[in-house]
PDB file of C-alpha atoms in Angstrom:
ATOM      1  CA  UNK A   1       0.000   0.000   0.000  1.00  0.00           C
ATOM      2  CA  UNK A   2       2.916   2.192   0.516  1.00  0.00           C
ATOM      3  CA  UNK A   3       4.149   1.662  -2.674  1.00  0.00           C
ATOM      4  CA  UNK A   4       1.087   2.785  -4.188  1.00  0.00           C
ATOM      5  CA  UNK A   5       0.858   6.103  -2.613  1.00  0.00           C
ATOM      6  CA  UNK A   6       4.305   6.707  -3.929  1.00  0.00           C
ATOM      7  CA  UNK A   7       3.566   5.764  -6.798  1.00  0.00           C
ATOM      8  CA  UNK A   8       0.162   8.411  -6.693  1.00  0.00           C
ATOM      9  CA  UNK A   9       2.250  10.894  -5.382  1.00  0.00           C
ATOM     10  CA  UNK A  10       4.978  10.914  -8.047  1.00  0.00           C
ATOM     11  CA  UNK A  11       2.303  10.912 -11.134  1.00  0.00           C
ATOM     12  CA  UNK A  12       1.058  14.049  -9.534  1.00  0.00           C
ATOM     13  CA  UNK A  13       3.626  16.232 -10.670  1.00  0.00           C
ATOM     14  CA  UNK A  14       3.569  14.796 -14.482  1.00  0.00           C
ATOM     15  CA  UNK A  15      -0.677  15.662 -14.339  1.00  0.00           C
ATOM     16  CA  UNK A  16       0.080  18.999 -13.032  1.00  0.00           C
ATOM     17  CA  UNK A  17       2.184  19.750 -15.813  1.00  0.00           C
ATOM     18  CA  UNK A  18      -0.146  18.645 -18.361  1.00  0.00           C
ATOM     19  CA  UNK A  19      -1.799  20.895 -20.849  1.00  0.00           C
ATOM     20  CA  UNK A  20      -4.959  22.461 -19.493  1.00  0.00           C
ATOM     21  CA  UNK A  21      -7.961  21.048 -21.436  1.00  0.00           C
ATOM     22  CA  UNK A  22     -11.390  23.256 -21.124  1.00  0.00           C
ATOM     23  CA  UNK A  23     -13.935  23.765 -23.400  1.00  0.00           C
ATOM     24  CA  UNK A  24     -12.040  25.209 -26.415  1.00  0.00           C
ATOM     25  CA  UNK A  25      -9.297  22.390 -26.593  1.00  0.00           C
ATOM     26  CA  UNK A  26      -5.399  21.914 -25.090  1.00  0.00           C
ATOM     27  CA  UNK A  27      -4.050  25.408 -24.642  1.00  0.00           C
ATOM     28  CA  UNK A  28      -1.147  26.030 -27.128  1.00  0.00           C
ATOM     29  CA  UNK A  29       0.931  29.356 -25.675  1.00  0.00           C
ATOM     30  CA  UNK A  30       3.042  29.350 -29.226  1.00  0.00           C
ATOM     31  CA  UNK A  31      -0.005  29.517 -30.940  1.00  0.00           C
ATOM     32  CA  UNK A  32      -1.166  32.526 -28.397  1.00  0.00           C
ATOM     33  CA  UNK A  33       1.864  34.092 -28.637  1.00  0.00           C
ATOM     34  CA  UNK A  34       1.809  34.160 -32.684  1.00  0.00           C
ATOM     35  CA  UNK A  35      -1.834  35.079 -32.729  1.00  0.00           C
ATOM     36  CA  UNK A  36      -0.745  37.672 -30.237  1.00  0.00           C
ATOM     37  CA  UNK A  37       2.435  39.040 -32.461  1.00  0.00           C
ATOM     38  CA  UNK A  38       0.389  38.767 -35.597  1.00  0.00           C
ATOM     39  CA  UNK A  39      -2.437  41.225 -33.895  1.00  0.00           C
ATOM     40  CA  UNK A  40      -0.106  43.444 -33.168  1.00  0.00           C
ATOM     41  CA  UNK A  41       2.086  43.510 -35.979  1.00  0.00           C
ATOM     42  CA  UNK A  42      -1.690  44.249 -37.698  1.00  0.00           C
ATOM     43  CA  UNK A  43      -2.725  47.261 -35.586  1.00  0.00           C
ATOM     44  CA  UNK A  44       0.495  48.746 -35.962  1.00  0.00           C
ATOM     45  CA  UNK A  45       0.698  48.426 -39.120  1.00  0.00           C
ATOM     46  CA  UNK A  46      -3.063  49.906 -39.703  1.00  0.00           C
ATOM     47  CA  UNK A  47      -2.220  52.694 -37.290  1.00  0.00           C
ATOM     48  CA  UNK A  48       1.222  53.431 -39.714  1.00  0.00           C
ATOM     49  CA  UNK A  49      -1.473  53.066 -42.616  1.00  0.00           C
ATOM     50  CA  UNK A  50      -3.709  55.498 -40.633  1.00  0.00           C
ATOM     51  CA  UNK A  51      -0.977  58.321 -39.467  1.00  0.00           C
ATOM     52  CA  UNK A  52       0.828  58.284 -42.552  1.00  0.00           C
ATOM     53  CA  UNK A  53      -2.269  59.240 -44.848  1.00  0.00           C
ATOM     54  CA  UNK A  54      -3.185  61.940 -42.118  1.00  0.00           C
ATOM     55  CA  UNK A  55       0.527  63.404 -42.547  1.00  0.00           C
ATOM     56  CA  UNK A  56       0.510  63.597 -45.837  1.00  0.00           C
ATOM     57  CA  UNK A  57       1.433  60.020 -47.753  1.00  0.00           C
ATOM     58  CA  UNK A  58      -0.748  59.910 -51.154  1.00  0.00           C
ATOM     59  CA  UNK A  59      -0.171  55.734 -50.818  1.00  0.00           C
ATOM     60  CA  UNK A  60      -0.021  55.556 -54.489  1.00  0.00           C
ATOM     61  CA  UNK A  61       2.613  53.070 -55.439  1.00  0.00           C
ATOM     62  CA  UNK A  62       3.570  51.070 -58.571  1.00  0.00           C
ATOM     63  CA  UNK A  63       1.618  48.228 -57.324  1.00  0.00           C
ATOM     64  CA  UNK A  64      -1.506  47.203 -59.305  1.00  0.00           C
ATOM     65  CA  UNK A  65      -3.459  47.368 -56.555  1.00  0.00           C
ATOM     66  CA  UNK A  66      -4.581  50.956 -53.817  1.00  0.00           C
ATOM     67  CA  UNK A  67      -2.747  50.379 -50.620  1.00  0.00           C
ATOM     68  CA  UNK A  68      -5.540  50.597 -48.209  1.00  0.00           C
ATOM     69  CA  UNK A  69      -7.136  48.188 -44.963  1.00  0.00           C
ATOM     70  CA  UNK A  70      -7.651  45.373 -47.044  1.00  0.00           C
ATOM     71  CA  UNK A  71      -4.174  45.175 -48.504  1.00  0.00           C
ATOM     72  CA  UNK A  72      -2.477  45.942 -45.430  1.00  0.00           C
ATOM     73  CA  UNK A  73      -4.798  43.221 -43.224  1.00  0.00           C
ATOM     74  CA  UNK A  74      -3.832  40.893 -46.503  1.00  0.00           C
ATOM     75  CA  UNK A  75       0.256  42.108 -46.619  1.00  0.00           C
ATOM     76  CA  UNK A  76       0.320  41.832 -42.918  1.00  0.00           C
ATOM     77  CA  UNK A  77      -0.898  37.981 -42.341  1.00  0.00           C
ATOM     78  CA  UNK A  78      -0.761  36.240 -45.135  1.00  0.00           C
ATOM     79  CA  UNK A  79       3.161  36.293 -45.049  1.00  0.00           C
ATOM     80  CA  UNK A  80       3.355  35.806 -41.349  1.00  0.00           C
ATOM     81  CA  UNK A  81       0.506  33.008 -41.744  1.00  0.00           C
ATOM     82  CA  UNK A  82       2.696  31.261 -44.709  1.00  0.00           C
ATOM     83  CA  UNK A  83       5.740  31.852 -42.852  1.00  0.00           C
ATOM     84  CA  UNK A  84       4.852  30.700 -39.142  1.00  0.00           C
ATOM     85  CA  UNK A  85       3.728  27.304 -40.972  1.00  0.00           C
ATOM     86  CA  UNK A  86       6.350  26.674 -42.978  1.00  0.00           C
ATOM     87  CA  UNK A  87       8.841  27.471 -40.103  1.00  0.00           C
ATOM     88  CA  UNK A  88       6.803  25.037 -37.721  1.00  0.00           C
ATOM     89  CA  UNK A  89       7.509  22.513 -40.227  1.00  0.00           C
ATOM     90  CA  UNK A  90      11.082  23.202 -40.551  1.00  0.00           C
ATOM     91  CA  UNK A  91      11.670  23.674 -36.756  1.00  0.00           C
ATOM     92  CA  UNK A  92       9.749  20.252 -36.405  1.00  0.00           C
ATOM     93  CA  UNK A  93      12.230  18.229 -38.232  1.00  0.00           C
ATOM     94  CA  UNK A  94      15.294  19.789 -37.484  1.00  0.00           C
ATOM     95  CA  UNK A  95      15.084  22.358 -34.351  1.00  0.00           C
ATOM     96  CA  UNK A  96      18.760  24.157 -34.534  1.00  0.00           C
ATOM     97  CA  UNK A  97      17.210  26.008 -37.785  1.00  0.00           C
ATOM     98  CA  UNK A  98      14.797  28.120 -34.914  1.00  0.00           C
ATOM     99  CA  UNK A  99      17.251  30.627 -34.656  1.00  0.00           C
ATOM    100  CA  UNK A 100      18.681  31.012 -38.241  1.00  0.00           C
ATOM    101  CA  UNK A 101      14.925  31.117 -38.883  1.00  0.00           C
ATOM    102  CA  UNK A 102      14.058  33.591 -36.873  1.00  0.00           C
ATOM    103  CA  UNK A 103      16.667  36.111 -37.675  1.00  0.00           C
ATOM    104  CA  UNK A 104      16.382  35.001 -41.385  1.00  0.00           C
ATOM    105  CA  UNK A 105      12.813  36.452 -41.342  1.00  0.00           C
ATOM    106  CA  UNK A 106      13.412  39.448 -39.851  1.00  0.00           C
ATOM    107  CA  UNK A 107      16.361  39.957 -42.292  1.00  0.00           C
ATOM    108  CA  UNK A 108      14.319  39.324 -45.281  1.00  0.00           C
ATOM    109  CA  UNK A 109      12.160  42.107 -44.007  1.00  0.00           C
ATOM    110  CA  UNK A 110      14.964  44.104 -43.852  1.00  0.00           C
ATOM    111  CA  UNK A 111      16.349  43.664 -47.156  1.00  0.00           C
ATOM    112  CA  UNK A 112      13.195  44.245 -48.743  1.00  0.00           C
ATOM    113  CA  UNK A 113      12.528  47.277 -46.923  1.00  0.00           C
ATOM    114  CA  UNK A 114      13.845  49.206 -50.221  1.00  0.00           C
ATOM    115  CA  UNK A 115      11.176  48.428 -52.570  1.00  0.00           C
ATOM    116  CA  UNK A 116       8.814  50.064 -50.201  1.00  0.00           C
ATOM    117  CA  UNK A 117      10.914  52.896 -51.580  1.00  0.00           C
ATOM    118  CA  UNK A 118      11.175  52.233 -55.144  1.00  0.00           C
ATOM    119  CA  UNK A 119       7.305  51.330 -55.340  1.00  0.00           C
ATOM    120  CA  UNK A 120       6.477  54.189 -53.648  1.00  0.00           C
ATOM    121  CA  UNK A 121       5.465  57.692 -55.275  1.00  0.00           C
ATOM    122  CA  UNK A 122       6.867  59.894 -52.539  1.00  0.00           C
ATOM    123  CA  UNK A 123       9.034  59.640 -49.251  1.00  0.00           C
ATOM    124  CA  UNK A 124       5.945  59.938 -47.051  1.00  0.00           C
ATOM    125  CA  UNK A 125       4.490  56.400 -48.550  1.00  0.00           C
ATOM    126  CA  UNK A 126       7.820  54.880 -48.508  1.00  0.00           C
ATOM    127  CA  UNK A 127       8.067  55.641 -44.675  1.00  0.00           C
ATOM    128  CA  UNK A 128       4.789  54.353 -44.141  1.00  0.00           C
ATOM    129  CA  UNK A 129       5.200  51.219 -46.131  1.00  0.00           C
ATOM    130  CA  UNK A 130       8.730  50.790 -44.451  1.00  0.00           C
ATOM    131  CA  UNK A 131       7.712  50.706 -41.121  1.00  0.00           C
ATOM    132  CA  UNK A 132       5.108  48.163 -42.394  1.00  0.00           C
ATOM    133  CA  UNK A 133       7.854  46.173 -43.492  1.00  0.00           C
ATOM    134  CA  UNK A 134       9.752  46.524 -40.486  1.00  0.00           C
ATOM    135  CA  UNK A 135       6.766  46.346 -37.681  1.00  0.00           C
ATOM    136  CA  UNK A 136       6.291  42.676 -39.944  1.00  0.00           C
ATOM    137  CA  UNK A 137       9.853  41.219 -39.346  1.00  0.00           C
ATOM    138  CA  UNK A 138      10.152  42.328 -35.834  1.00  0.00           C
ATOM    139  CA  UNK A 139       6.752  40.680 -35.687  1.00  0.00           C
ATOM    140  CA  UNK A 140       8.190  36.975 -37.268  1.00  0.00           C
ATOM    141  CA  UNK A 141      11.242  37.298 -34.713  1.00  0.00           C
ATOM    142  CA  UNK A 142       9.099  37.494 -31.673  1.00  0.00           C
ATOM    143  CA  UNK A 143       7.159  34.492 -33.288  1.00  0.00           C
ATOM    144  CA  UNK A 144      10.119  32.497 -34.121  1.00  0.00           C
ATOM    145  CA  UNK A 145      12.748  33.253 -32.083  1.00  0.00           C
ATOM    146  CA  UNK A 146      14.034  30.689 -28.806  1.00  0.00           C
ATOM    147  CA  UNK A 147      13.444  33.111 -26.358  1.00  0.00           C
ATOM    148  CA  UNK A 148       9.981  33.721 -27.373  1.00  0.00           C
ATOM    149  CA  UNK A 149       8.657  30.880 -25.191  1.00  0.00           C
ATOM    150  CA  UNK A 150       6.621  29.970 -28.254  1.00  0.00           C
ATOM    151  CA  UNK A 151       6.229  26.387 -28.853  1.00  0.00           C
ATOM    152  CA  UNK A 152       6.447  26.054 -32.302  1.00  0.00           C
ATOM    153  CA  UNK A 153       7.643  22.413 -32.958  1.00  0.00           C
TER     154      UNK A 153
END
């Protein structure tokens, strides 16, 4: 009898540490904590969208398409979407790329900070559509990154 009360005692621990199951499913803090970034990443980049046409930025560009809510909502997750699944993938099968990943995306964010420039009509739009680009990558690295506590894999 003693031995099973140990044994009860020492299985405690492991159940405490278990996922918490309610009515919406196991929670998932990566998955919070990209839904979280993305959100963010979004409002900022709707509130660059919104100060930048107040100061002045015509948002005309060279793109086919009128920079406006829909494109930003559209710019903002559909490459953090694409990328946070891919990377889970990735990460999945061979964890030590988490890091190169994560500084990878917020590099390619970087680099293409330019064309925001170059598509642009005037400075004021580039600045707006650069911070876009940058509020994004610093976005993916808080997703992706080790320390972000996110369990992606």
């Amino acid at each position: 009898m003693n031995t099973q009360a140990r044994h009860t005692d020492s299985a405690a621990p492991a159940a405490a540490r278990a996922p918490r199951v309610d009515a919406s499913g196991p929670t998932r803090p990566g998955l919070r904590l990209a839904l979280v970034a993305a959100a963010g990443a979004l409002v900022a980049n709707l509130a660059a969208l919104v100060v930048g046409s107040a100061a002045g930025a015509s948002l005309v560009t060279s793109a086919p398409e009128p920079i406006n809510a829909i494109t930003v909502i559209a710019a903002t997750l559909v490459p953090l979407g694409l990328g946070v699944t891919v990377a889970t993938w990735l990460i999945g099968r061979r964890p030590a790329l988490r890091r190169p990943l994560a500084w990878a995306g917020l590099a390619f964010a970087l680099a293409t900070l330019p064309m925001a420039f170059l598509a642009a009509k005037e400075l004021a739009t580039g600045v707006t559509l650069g911070l876009m680009h940058v509020t994004t990558g610093l976005a993916w690295l808080a997703i992706v990154h080790p320390r972000s506590r996110s369990t992606l894999a």
